[in-house]
Coordinates of C-alpha atoms in Angstrom, one line a residue:
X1 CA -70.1 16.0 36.4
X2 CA -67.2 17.7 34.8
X3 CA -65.0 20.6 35.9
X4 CA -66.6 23.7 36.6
X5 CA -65.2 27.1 34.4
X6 CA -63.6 29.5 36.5
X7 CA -64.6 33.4 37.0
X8 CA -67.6 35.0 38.5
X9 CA -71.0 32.9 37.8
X10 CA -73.6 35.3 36.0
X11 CA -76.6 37.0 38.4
X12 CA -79.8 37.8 37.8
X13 CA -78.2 41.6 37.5
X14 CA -75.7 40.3 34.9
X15 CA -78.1 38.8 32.8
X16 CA -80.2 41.9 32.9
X17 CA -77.5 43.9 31.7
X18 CA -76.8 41.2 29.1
X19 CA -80.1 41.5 27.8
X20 CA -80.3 45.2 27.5
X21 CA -76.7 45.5 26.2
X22 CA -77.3 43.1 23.4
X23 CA -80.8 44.6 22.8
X24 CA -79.2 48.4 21.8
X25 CA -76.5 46.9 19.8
X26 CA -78.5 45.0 17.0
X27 CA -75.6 43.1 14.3
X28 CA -75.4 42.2 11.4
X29 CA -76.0 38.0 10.6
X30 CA -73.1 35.6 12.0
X31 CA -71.1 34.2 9.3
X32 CA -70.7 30.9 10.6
X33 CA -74.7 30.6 11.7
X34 CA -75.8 31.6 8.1
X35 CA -72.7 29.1 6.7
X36 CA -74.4 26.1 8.7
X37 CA -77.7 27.1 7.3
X38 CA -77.0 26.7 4.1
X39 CA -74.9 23.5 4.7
X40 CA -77.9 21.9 6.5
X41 CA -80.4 23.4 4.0
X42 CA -78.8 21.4 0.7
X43 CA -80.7 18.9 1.2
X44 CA -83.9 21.0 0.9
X45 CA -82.5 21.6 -2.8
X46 CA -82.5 17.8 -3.2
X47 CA -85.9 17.8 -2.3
X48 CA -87.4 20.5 -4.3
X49 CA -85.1 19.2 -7.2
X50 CA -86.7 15.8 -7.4
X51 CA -90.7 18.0 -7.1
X52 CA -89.7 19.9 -10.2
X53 CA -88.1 17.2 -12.5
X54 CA -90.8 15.2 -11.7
X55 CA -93.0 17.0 -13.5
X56 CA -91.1 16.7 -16.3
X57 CA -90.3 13.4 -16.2
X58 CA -94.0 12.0 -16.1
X59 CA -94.6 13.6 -19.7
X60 CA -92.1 10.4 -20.6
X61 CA -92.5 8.4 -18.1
X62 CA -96.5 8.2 -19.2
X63 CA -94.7 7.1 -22.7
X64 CA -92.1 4.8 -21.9
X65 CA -93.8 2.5 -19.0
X66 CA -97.0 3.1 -20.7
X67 CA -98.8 4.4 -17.5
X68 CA -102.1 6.0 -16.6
X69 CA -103.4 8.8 -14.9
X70 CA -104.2 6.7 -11.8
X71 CA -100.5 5.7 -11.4
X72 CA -98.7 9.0 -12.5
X73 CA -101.3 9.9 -9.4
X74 CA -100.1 7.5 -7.5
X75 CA -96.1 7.9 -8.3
X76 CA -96.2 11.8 -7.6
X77 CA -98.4 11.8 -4.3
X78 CA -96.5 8.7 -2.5
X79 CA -93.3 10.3 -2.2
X80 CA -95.4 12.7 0.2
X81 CA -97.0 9.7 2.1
X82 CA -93.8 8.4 3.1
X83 CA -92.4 11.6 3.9
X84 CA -95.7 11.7 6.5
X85 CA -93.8 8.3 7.9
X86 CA -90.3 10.2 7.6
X87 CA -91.4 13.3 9.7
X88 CA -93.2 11.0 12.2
X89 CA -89.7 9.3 12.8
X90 CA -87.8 12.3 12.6
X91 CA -88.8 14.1 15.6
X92 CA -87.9 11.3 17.8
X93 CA -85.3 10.8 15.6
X94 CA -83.3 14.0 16.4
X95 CA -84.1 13.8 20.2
X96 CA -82.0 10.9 20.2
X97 CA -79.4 11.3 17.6
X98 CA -79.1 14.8 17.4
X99 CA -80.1 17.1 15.0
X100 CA -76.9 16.9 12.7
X101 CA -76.8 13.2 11.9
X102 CA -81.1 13.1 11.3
X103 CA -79.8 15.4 8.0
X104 CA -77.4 12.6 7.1
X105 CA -79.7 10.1 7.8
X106 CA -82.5 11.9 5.3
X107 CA -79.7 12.4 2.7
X108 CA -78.7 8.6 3.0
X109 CA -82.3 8.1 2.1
X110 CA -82.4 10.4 -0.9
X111 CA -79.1 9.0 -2.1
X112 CA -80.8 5.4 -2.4
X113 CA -84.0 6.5 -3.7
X114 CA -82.6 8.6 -6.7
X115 CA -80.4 5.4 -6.8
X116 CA -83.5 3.3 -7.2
X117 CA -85.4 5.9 -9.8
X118 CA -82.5 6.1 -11.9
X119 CA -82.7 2.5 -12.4
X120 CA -85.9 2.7 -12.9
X121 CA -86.6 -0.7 -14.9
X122 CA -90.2 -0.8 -13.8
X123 CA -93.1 0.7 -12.4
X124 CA -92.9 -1.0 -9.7
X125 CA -89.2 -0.2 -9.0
X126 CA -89.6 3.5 -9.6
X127 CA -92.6 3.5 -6.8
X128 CA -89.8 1.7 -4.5
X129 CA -87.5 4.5 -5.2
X130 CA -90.1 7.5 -4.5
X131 CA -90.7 5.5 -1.2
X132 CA -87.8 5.7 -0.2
X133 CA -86.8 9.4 -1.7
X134 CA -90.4 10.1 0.4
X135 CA -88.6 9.0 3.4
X136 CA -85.5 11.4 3.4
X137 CA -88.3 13.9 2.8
X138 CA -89.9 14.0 6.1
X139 CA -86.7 13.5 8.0
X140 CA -85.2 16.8 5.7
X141 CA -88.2 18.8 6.0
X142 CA -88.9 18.6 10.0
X143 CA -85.1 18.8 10.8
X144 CA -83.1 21.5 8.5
X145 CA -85.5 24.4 9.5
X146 CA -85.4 23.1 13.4
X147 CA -81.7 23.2 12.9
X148 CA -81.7 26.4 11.2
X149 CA -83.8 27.7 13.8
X150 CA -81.8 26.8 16.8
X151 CA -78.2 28.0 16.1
X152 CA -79.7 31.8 14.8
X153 CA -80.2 34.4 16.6
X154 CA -83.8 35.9 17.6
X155 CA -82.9 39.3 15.0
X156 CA -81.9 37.0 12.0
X157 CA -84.2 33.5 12.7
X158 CA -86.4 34.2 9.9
X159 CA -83.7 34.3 7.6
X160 CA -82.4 31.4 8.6
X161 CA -84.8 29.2 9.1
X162 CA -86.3 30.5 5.6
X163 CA -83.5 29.3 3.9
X164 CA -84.6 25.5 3.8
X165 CA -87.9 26.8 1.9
X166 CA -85.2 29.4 -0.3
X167 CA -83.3 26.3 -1.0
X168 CA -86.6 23.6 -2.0
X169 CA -87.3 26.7 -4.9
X170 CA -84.1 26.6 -6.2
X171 CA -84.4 22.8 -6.1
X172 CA -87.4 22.8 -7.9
X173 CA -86.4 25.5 -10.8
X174 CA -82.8 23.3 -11.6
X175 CA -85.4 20.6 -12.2
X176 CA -87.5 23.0 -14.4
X177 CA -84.1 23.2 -16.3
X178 CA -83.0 20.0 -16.3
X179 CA -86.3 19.0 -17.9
X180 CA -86.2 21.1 -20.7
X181 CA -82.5 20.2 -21.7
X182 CA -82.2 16.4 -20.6
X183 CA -85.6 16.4 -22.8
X184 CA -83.7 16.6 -25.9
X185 CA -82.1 13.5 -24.8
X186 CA -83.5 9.7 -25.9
X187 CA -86.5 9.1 -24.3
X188 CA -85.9 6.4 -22.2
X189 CA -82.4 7.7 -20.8
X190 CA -83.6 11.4 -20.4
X191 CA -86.3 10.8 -17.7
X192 CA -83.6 8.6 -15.8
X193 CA -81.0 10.4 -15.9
X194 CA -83.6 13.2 -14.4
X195 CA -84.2 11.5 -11.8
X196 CA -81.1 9.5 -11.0
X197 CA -78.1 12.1 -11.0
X198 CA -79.9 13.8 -7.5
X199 CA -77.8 11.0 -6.1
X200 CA -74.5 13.1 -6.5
X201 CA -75.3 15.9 -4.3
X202 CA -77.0 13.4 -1.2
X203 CA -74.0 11.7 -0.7
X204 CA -71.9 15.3 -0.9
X205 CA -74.2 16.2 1.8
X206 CA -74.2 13.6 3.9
X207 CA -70.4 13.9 4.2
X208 CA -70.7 17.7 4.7
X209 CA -72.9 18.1 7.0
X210 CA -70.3 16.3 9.4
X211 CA -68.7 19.2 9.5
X212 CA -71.1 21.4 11.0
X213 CA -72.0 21.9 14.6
X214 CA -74.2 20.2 16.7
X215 CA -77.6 22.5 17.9
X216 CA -76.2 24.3 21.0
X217 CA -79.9 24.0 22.3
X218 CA -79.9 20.0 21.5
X219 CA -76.6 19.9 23.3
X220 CA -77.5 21.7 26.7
X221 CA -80.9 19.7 26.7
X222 CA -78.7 16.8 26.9
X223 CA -76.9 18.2 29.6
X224 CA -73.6 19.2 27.6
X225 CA -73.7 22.5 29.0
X226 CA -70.1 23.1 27.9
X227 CA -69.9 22.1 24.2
X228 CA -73.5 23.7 24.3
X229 CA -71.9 27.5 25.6
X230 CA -68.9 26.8 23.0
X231 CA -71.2 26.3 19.8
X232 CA -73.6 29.5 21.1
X233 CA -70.1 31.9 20.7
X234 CA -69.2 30.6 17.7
X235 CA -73.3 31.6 16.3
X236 CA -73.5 34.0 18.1
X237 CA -72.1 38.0 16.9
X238 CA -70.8 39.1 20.4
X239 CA -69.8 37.0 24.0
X240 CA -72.8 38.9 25.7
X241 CA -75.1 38.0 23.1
X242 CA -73.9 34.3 23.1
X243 CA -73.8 34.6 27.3
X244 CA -77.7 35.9 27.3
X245 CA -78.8 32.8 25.0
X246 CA -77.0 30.5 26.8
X247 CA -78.5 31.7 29.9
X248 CA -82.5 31.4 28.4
X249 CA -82.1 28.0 27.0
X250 CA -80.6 26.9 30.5
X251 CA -84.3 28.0 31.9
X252 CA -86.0 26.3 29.2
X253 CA -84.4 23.2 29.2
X254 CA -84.9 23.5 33.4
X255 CA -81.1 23.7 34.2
X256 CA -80.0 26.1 37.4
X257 CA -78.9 29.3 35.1
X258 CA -76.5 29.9 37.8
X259 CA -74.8 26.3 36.9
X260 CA -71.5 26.7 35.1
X261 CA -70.9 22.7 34.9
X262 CA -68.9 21.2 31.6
X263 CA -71.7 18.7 31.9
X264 CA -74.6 17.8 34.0
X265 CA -76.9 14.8 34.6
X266 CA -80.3 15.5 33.5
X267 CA -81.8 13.6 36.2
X268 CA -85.5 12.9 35.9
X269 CA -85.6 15.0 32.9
X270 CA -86.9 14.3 29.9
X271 CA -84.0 14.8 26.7
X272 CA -84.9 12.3 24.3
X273 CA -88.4 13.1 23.7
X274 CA -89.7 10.7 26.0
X275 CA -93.8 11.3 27.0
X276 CA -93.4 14.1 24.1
X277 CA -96.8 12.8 22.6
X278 CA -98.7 12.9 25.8
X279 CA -98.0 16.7 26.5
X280 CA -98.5 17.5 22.2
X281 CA -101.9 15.1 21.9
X282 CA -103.3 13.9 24.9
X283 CA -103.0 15.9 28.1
X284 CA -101.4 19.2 26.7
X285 CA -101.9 23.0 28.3
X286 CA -103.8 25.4 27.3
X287 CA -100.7 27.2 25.9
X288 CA -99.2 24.5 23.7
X289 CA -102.8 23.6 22.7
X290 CA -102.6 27.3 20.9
X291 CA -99.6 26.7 19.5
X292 CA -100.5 23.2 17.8
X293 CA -103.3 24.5 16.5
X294 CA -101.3 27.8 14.9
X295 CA -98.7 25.0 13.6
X296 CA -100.9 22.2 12.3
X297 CA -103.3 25.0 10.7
X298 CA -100.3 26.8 8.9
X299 CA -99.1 23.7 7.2
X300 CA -102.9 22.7 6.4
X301 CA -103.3 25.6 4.6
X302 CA -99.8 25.9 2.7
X303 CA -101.1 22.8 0.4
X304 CA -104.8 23.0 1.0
X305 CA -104.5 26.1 -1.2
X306 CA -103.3 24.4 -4.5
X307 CA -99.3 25.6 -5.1
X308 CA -98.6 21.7 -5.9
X309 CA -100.5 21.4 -8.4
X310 CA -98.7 24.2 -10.3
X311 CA -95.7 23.3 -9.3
X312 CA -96.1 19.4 -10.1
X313 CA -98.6 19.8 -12.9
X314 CA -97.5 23.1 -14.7
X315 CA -97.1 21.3 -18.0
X316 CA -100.4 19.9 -18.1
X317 CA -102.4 23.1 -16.7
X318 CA -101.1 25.3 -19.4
X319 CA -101.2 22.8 -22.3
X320 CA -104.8 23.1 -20.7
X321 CA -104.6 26.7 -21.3
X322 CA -103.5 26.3 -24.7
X323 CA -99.9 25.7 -24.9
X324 CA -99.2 22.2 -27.2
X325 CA -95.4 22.3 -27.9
X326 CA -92.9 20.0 -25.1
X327 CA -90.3 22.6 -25.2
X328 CA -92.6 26.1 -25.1
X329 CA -94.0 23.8 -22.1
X330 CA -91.6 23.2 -19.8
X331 CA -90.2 26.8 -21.0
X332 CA -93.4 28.1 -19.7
X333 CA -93.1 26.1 -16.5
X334 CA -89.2 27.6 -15.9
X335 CA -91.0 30.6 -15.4
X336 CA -93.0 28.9 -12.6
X337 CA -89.5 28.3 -10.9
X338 CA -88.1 31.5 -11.8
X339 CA -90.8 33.4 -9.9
X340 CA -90.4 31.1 -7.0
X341 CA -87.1 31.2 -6.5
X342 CA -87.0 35.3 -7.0
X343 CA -90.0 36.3 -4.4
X344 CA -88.3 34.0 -1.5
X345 CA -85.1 35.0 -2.0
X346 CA -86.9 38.5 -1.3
X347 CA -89.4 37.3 1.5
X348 CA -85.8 36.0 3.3
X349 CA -84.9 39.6 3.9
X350 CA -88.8 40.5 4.5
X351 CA -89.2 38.5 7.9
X352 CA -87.4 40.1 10.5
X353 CA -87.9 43.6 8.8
X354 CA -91.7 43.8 7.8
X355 CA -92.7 40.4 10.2
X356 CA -94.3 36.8 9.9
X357 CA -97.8 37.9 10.5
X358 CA -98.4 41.0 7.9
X359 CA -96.4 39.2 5.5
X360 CA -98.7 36.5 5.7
X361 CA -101.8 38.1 5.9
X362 CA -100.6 40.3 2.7
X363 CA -99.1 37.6 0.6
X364 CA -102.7 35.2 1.8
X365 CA -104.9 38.2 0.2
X366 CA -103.0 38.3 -2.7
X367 CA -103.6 34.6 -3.2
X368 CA -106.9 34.4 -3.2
X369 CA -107.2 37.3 -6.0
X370 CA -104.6 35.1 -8.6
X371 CA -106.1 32.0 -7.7
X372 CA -109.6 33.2 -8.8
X373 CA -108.1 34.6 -12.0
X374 CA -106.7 32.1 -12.8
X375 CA -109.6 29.9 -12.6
X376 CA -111.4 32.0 -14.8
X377 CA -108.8 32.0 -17.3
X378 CA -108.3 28.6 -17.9
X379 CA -112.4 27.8 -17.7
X380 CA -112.1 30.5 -20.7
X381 CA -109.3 28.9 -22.5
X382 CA -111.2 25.0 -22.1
X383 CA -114.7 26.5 -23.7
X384 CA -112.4 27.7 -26.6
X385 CA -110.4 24.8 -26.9
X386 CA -107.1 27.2 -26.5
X387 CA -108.2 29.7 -29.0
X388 CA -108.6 32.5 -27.1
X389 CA -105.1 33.8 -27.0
X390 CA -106.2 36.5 -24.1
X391 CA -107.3 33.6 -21.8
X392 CA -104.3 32.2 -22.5
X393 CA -101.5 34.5 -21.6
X394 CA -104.0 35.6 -18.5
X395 CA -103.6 32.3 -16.8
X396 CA -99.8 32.4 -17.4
X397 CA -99.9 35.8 -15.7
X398 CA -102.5 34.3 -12.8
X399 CA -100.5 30.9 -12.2
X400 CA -97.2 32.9 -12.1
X401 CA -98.8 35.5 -9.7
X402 CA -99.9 32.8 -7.0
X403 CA -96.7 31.6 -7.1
X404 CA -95.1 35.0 -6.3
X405 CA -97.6 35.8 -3.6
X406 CA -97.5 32.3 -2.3
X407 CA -93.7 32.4 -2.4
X408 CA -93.4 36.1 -0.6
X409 CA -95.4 35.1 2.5
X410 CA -97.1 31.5 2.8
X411 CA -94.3 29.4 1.5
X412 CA -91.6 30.1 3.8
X413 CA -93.6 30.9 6.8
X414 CA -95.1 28.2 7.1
X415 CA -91.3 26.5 8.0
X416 CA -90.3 29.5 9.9
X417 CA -93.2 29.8 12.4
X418 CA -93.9 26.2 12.8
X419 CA -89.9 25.9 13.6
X420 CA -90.0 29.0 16.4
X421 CA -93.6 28.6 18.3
X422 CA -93.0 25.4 19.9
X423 CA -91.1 24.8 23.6
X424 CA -87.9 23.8 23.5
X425 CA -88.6 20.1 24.3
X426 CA -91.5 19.5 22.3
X427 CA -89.8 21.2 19.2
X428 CA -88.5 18.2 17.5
X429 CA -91.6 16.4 17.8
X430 CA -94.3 19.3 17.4
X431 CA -92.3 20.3 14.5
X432 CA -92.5 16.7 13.0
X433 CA -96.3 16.5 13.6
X434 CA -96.6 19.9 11.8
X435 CA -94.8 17.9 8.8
X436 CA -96.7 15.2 9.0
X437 CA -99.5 17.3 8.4
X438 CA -98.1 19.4 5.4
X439 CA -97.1 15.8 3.5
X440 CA -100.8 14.4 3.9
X441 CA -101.6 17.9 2.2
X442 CA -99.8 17.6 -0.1
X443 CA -100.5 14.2 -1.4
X444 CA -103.9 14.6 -1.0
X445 CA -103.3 17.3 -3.6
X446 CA -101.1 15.7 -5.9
X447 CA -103.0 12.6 -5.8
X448 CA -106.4 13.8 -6.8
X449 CA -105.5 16.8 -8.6
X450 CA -106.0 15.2 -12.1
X451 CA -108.9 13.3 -10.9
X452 CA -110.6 16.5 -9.5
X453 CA -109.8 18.1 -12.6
X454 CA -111.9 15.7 -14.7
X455 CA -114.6 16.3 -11.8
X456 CA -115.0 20.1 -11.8
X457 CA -112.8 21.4 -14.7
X458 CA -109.1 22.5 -14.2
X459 CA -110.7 26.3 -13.7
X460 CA -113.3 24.6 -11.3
X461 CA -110.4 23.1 -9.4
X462 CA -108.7 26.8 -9.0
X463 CA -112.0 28.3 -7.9
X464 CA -112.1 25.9 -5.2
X465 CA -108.4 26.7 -4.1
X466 CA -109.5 30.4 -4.4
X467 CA -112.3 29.7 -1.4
X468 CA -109.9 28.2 0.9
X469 CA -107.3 30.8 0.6
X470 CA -110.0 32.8 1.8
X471 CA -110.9 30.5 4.6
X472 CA -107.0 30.6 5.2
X473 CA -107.1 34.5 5.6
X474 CA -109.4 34.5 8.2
X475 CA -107.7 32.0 10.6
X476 CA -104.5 33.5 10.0
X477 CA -106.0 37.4 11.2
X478 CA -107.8 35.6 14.0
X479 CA -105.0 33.3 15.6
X480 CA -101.5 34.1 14.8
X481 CA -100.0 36.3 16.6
X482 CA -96.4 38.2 15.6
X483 CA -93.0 36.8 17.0
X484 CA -90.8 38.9 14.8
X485 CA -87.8 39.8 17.3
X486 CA -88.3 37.4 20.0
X487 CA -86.2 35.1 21.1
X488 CA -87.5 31.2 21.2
X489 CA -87.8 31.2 24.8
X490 CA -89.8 34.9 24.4
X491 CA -91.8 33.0 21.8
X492 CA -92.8 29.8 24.3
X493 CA -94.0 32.8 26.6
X494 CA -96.2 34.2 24.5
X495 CA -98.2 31.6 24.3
X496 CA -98.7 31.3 27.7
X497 CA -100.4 34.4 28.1
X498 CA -103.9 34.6 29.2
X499 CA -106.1 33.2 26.2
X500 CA -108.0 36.3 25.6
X501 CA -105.2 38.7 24.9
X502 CA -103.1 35.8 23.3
X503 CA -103.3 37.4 19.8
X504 CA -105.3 40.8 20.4
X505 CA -102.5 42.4 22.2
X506 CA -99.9 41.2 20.0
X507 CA -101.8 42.1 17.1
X508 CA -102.2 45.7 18.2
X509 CA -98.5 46.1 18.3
X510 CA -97.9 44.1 14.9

């Protein structure tokens, strides 16, 4: 135990005054919480970069390696199998380690896997480097919203913990551009180069991120009370507000608020995710049984209603709709990441204004209306043949549409609310699980989408996605309740309410 800070030791009074002092003086974002962020949310960019070149680079790679649809199947959906490994690991992971160095850790693993794809001799080699790029996934994608979402503050969280999603669409639209100019290149350099110079920015990253703070909530957890308190007034936009935060993740974490200690031994506590599983799987409460389901169901849903295969197979759903030409292709498909890109750069500044749950339920609604236009635009377009120049530029209009609703609402909070709704010492680990689930999504997607298209038509397919949007709606109204404006320890409260006026009351007030 270390040396004790001197002056008066806060009351029950203080902290009350705290509260409501911090409450009437709402500010503007910290600086230095949004800086580390967007530090820790590069390697979301890496990420969505290597989904949108890939869909590029398959057009070749079909060429060069000679492949079929079975193992451009396979290549595309496998990243997101090993990312369900990655995200598995990673919870754990950044009990032990700490948040910071799991991010350097996934962008280690991106580094050798674009390594490994750049190389690229074989097919064989290239599934090796997706493997391991798959990886770095599921450690990037459970840790930079957790981090995100433990340094901000409960008035700016959703704009901060959005920014990993933000930064997966710029990702994927760089790639969108990268295909259509490294396209021009020859053949069998172009698609390497693709997917080889992501490389670059993972080691920048990994090197960067060193720079950045630990998570002040990791750090009390661990019983580093001090560097903990430090970190909070650096994030934090006033001493009271940093002084309230400190004092509610001292509860959480079940550390005396009244102890001013520089550091304190955690006896029989828990702070490295030990018997994590037991209270998420096997024996959990009531309360964190509603907040798995909310979590797991969220990231079901965000893939089970069909933005992959847009994103992943926009080249070959409009040459379905008509389009023949490579370059009007992928020119067609920069659009795809334009529209991303554009609507959650808005939704960012949507969240804590307008809230998770009407967002969501708006930008669900709207889903299910594009995805059932587009279906019947591209069935139209395949009984022409791509004659019918209406059909045509309606499933352009459709597919970019679901990707504007999607991207407004679904997309990025899906990582917001999964990062927020879980108690402090099952966040790493819940948050994982929840990642876990979205990767098996989304390779279940991306691995059968081509198959399911040859099943039930590519229109078929869209109809289908269509239905369990609207299945999607309904469990979203039903079960989420609104956490817009509470703190993370407010949040874990929430959920502990009484099970019949979990959501009703919430709602009402929403």
């Amino acid at each position: 135990m270390a040396d004790q800070n001197s002056g008066e030791k806060p009351t029950e009074k203080t902290v009350e005054k705290l509260a409501v002092k911090t409450m009437e003086k709402p500010e503007g974002v910290n600086r230095y919480a949004l800086q580390c962020a967007i530090v820790a949310s590069i390697v979301s960019i890496i990420f969505g970069y290597d989904t949108g070149v890939m869909s590029g680079a398959m057009v070749f790679i079909e060429e060069d390696l000679k492949t079929n649809d079975v193992q451009i199947e396979v290549l595309t959906g496998i990243l997101n199998l090993c990312a369900l490994v990655g995200s598995l690991l990673a919870g754990r992971t950044s009990d032990i380690i700490g948040r910071r160095y799991t991010i350097v850790l996934a962008s280690i693993l991106f580094m050798l896997g674009s390594i490994l794809m750049g190389w690229g001799p074989s097919y064989p080699v290239l599934l090796t480097g997706r493997c391991t790029a798959g990886l770095g996934v599921g450690f990037a994608l459970m840790v930079a919203p957790v981090y995100s979402a433990e340094i901000a503050t409960a008035s700016h969280r959703g704009l901060l913990a959005s920014l990993p999603h933000l930064c997966i669409s710029i990702g994927i639209l760089i790639g969108y551009l990268v295909n259509y100019f490294f396209a021009k290149l020859p053949m069998h350099i172009g698609w390497r180069l693709m997917l080889g110079i992501a490389a670059v920015p993972s080691l920048v990253l990994a090197f960067g991120i060193l720079k950045m703070p630990e998570s002040p909530r990791w750090l009390i957890l661990q019983g580093r009370l001090g560097e903990g308190k430090r970190i909070l007034q650096l994030v934090s936009n006033s001493p009271e507000e940093a002084e309230l935060r400190f004092q509610d993740i001292k509860t959480a974490a079940g550390i005396d608020p009244k102890c001013e200690d520089e550091v304190v031994k955690m006896e029989n506590k828990k702070t490295h995710g030990e018997g994590v599983w037991k209270e998420l799987i096997l024996r959990p409460t009531p309360a964190v049984r509603r907040v798995l389901l909310t979590a797991l169901g969220i990231h079901f849903f965000q893939h089970a209603t069909g933005i992959e295969a847009v994103l992943l197979y926009g080249p070959k759903i409009f040459k379905k709709a008509g389009i023949t030409t490579k370059d009007k292709l992928f020119l067609v498909t920069i659009g795809v990441g334009i529209m991303k890109t554009t609507f959650i750069f808005t939704a960012t500044f949507l969240l804590d204004k307008v809230g998770r749950r009407k967002l969501l339920l708006t930008s669900v609604g709207g889903m299910v209306c594009a995805l059932t236009m587009l279906g019947f635009g591209l069935t139209m377009a395949q009984n022409s043949g791509g004659k019918l120049a209406w059909a045509l530029v309606l499933s352009i209009v459709s597919a970019y549409g679901f990707v504007a609703v999607f991207s407004i609402g679904l997309g990025p909070i899906t990582w917001v609310y999964s990062s927020e709704v879980f108690p402090l010492k099952l966040r790493a680990q819940g948050a994982s699980l929840g990642v876990a689930v979205n990767r098996v999504m989304n390779a279940t997607v991306s691995m059968s989408f081509l198959s399911l298209t040859k099943a039930i038509t590519t229109g078929g397919a869209f109809f289908m996605f269509a239905g369990v949007a609207a299945v999607a709606w309904n469990f979203f109204y039903f079960l989420l309740p609104e956490t817009k404006g509470k703190s993370l320890e407010e949040i874990e409260a929430l959920f502990q309410r009484d099970g019949d006026n979990k959501v009703r009351g919430e709602n009402a007030k929403a």
